[in-house]
XYZ file of C-alpha atoms in Angstrom:
326
model
C 33.899 29.793 16.562
C 33.412 29.312 20.298
C 37.144 29.785 20.842
C 37.015 33.132 19.066
C 34.011 34.211 21.157
C 35.828 33.260 24.332
C 38.939 35.198 23.306
C 37.149 38.448 22.471
C 36.293 39.381 26.077
C 39.878 38.615 27.123
C 41.272 40.674 24.237
C 38.903 43.540 25.077
C 39.882 43.413 28.746
C 43.597 43.469 27.932
C 43.121 46.306 25.476
C 41.113 48.274 28.027
C 43.729 47.695 30.715
C 46.546 48.785 28.418
C 44.626 51.893 27.443
C 43.916 52.748 31.081
C 47.582 52.216 31.993
C 48.677 54.425 29.119
C 46.319 57.204 30.130
C 47.422 56.928 33.759
C 51.107 57.118 32.798
C 50.391 60.135 30.618
C 48.499 61.876 33.396
C 51.273 61.201 35.904
C 53.896 62.431 33.430
C 52.098 65.705 32.896
C 51.249 66.110 36.545
C 47.512 66.007 35.841
C 47.183 62.958 38.090
C 48.827 63.844 41.366
C 50.237 60.599 42.707
C 53.059 62.427 44.508
C 50.535 64.073 46.788
C 48.824 60.796 47.645
C 45.587 62.601 46.747
C 44.660 60.995 43.455
C 41.412 62.511 42.244
C 41.186 65.162 44.957
C 42.870 68.329 46.054
C 45.240 70.225 43.795
C 45.837 68.714 40.393
C 49.446 69.610 39.606
C 48.739 70.901 36.110
C 51.591 72.012 33.900
C 53.701 71.253 30.872
C 56.594 69.057 32.042
C 58.679 69.532 28.895
C 58.581 73.144 27.685
C 60.277 72.027 24.488
C 63.735 71.892 26.102
C 66.063 69.393 27.712
C 65.343 69.455 31.440
C 65.699 67.247 34.493
C 68.587 65.828 36.514
C 70.629 64.456 33.606
C 73.850 66.444 33.227
C 73.716 65.871 29.474
C 71.179 68.711 29.422
C 73.977 71.099 30.395
C 75.857 73.149 27.764
C 79.505 73.382 28.791
C 80.433 75.803 26.023
C 83.254 77.697 27.689
C 81.385 80.909 28.455
C 82.826 81.256 31.965
C 86.447 81.807 32.952
C 86.641 80.730 36.577
C 90.334 81.626 36.824
C 89.047 85.169 37.411
C 86.991 84.018 40.380
C 83.226 83.770 40.758
C 80.618 86.467 40.427
C 76.819 86.600 40.718
C 74.153 89.123 39.787
C 71.371 89.665 42.334
C 68.116 90.909 40.803
C 65.340 92.124 43.111
C 63.077 94.126 40.796
C 59.392 94.094 41.779
C 56.502 95.008 39.509
C 53.879 93.990 42.051
C 53.960 93.036 45.746
C 57.280 93.792 47.428
C 58.575 91.793 50.359
C 59.660 93.893 53.317
C 63.079 92.219 53.480
C 63.957 93.833 50.132
C 63.646 97.281 51.662
C 62.874 100.376 49.584
C 63.106 100.139 45.798
C 66.606 100.752 44.472
C 67.762 103.526 42.180
C 68.621 102.711 38.578
C 71.959 101.353 37.478
C 74.235 98.707 38.950
C 75.067 98.628 42.667
C 73.115 101.746 43.740
C 73.215 102.929 47.375
C 71.578 100.702 49.981
C 69.916 101.415 53.294
C 69.867 99.174 56.354
C 66.325 98.178 55.341
C 67.631 96.507 52.157
C 68.203 93.346 54.165
C 68.423 90.850 51.298
C 70.878 92.890 49.254
C 73.126 93.574 52.255
C 72.986 89.937 53.338
C 73.964 88.619 49.894
C 76.860 91.066 49.722
C 78.068 89.783 53.085
C 77.529 86.153 52.048
C 79.659 86.728 48.966
C 82.395 88.545 50.878
C 82.561 85.752 53.462
C 82.755 83.046 50.793
C 84.979 84.631 48.160
C 82.564 85.465 45.382
C 81.570 88.895 44.116
C 77.967 90.121 44.209
C 76.589 92.838 41.949
C 72.968 93.856 42.465
C 70.328 95.796 40.584
C 66.624 96.391 40.094
C 67.191 98.081 36.746
C 65.882 95.807 33.983
C 68.117 97.503 31.406
C 71.096 95.948 33.177
C 69.799 92.541 32.024
C 69.255 93.550 28.402
C 72.313 91.843 26.908
C 73.495 88.221 27.120
C 77.042 89.592 26.977
C 76.388 91.333 30.290
C 74.888 88.263 31.927
C 77.764 86.053 30.780
C 79.989 88.080 33.114
C 78.234 86.272 35.964
C 78.480 82.640 36.974
C 74.915 82.777 38.275
C 71.944 85.129 38.278
C 69.834 85.267 41.446
C 66.187 86.312 41.395
C 65.274 87.004 45.018
C 61.582 87.826 45.579
C 61.151 89.505 42.243
C 57.475 89.878 41.368
C 55.104 89.894 38.419
C 56.440 91.183 35.072
C 59.963 91.919 36.245
C 61.512 91.536 32.771
C 60.914 93.264 29.459
C 61.364 91.606 26.055
C 65.081 92.331 25.855
C 65.736 90.947 29.328
C 63.674 87.833 28.633
C 65.694 87.121 25.499
C 68.934 87.822 27.342
C 68.085 85.492 30.229
C 67.122 82.710 27.857
C 70.350 83.025 25.867
C 72.358 83.128 29.095
C 70.774 79.936 30.388
C 71.182 78.223 27.015
C 74.872 79.116 27.116
C 75.384 77.269 30.417
C 74.442 79.988 32.896
C 73.343 79.372 36.464
C 70.022 80.508 37.926
C 68.986 80.734 41.568
C 65.316 81.466 42.255
C 64.377 82.390 45.815
C 60.931 82.857 47.377
C 58.815 85.185 45.238
C 60.866 84.400 42.155
C 57.927 81.969 41.952
C 55.533 84.910 41.752
C 57.308 86.307 38.706
C 56.663 86.184 34.944
C 53.496 84.118 35.361
C 52.646 84.286 31.674
C 56.017 83.149 30.319
C 56.008 79.364 30.026
C 59.794 79.094 29.524
C 60.337 80.784 32.879
C 57.841 78.436 34.547
C 59.946 75.573 33.213
C 63.102 77.224 34.554
C 61.479 77.090 37.993
C 61.071 73.332 37.577
C 57.523 73.320 36.183
C 56.360 75.340 39.181
C 54.568 78.569 40.046
C 53.342 80.248 43.221
C 49.595 79.986 43.777
C 48.979 80.989 47.400
C 50.192 80.507 50.954
C 48.769 80.097 54.406
C 49.755 82.138 57.470
C 53.420 82.679 58.247
C 54.220 80.045 60.847
C 56.835 77.712 62.210
C 57.204 74.269 60.664
C 59.675 71.432 60.300
C 61.800 71.184 57.170
C 62.830 67.662 56.158
C 66.141 67.513 54.318
C 65.097 64.700 51.996
C 68.325 64.615 49.947
C 71.468 65.117 52.023
C 73.856 64.041 49.259
C 73.632 67.310 47.351
C 76.289 69.920 48.133
C 73.579 72.424 49.044
C 72.097 70.164 51.720
C 74.834 67.860 52.970
C 75.716 70.139 55.896
C 72.088 70.375 57.039
C 70.442 68.248 59.713
C 67.787 65.739 58.698
C 65.105 68.035 60.160
C 65.153 71.672 61.224
C 62.656 74.254 62.390
C 61.934 77.284 60.248
C 59.292 79.980 59.874
C 57.953 80.925 56.468
C 54.807 81.412 54.397
C 55.077 77.863 52.948
C 54.136 78.463 49.335
C 51.527 76.281 47.673
C 52.352 75.716 44.016
C 50.409 75.230 40.792
C 51.957 73.564 38.979
C 54.260 71.835 41.435
C 57.767 70.770 40.365
C 58.278 67.679 38.243
C 61.391 65.883 36.990
C 63.602 67.711 39.483
C 65.738 66.570 42.420
C 63.774 67.555 45.500
C 66.191 68.579 48.237
C 63.869 69.585 51.074
C 60.184 69.372 52.029
C 58.090 70.932 54.739
C 56.251 68.485 56.985
C 52.690 69.808 56.705
C 51.673 67.990 59.888
C 53.891 70.417 61.847
C 52.077 73.529 60.588
C 49.800 74.270 63.553
C 47.863 76.985 61.700
C 47.159 74.713 58.759
C 48.400 74.583 55.186
C 45.343 75.795 53.270
C 46.244 78.961 51.396
C 44.450 82.274 51.173
C 43.029 81.190 47.788
C 42.085 77.766 49.213
C 44.852 75.565 47.847
C 44.607 72.442 50.040
C 48.341 71.870 50.346
C 50.577 69.182 48.921
C 50.134 66.425 51.457
C 53.127 64.251 52.226
C 55.292 65.816 49.517
C 55.444 69.581 49.891
C 58.759 70.654 48.298
C 60.598 73.785 49.429
C 63.938 73.347 47.609
C 64.998 71.513 44.434
C 67.389 71.623 41.496
C 67.424 70.727 37.806
C 69.252 71.235 34.537
C 67.226 73.339 32.158
C 67.701 74.268 28.488
C 71.494 74.126 28.767
C 71.856 75.755 32.173
C 71.601 75.027 35.886
C 68.653 76.039 38.056
C 68.568 75.825 41.849
C 65.287 76.839 43.495
C 63.785 77.423 46.920
C 60.425 78.823 48.001
C 61.908 79.764 51.392
C 63.221 83.235 52.202
C 60.276 85.375 53.303
C 61.485 86.887 56.556
C 64.256 89.433 57.090
C 65.263 87.397 60.138
C 66.324 84.580 57.807
C 69.684 86.355 57.679
C 70.112 86.831 61.419
C 73.286 85.400 62.926
C 72.627 85.618 66.662
C 70.559 82.438 66.999
C 67.349 84.372 67.695
C 65.497 83.015 64.654
C 65.190 79.230 64.418
C 66.507 77.847 61.131
C 68.288 81.025 60.001
C 71.691 79.323 60.041
C 70.318 76.348 58.124
C 68.631 78.582 55.546
C 71.858 80.494 54.971
C 73.776 77.231 54.483
C 71.120 76.008 52.074
C 71.178 79.229 50.060
C 74.967 79.413 49.966
C 75.183 75.811 48.802
C 72.621 76.470 46.096
C 74.457 79.549 44.838
C 77.831 77.826 44.795
C 76.493 74.816 42.909
C 74.558 76.937 40.401
C 77.755 78.917 39.771
C 79.584 75.664 39.001
C 81.965 76.149 41.889
C 80.830 72.863 43.425
C 79.118 69.823 41.863
C 75.573 70.586 40.811
C 72.416 68.636 41.605
C 74.322 65.455 42.455
């Protein structure tokens, strides 16, 4: 009888410890407990659904190699810059309907991507017309689809269905800057971004980017650290189960990291570029890309050359032209 009494406290303690461990693991898995930030119990709680009911992460078995792309005809991407809310100045004036409408010099992003493609032997079509995304058959003509600073509800029902079918059929997706401020209320799209969404940002300012993974094809030509100026997006949720490629060192942001809606920042792990497989396709993401000077070539804007290398590497890997997320 005494032995049983002595064992009960031990059994209760072990049970309690196992329960606590299980809860902690569950919280970390969902991002509710933010260990990555080294701010357990304070600051931003990286809330989000890490699964989204699909295969996602860095395991290539999540990819559907179903023969939808004939690379013997070369490589081709679709650039989508439709905005249904705030519009970044580097996009220039809104474009006319249809595919490849006329551009002005102020359409910096569109002109820069056309030049990037021409210099690196892949074709770029561009549009802000959502009807051009209405059919998976249309999207399957492209090795990757690029959302560059789209905003808010940039897709209608037909385009949402089309994008999902395209990704499920092995398509590539590149999300740049305010692609994270797009389709807030569509959970599948949040998953495509890596379980991430834009929340706020602090002042545009110079900071140091740490290339934390220099093995990936999109980062291997970059230095270990490089200076860059951006808005440094704060994210809720922040990415999970992805390969983080680059961070910003928050200690180098002289004007602080707290956002205009009081996000406290991400601490020692503030991602700015990452990749993942998602629901059969490839997704390469970066929150960088705010300033028109990002595409300068005269050395006048620190980090422009590095950003262009990063973006080019991301596009080429999402297209399947080079190894992806390795």
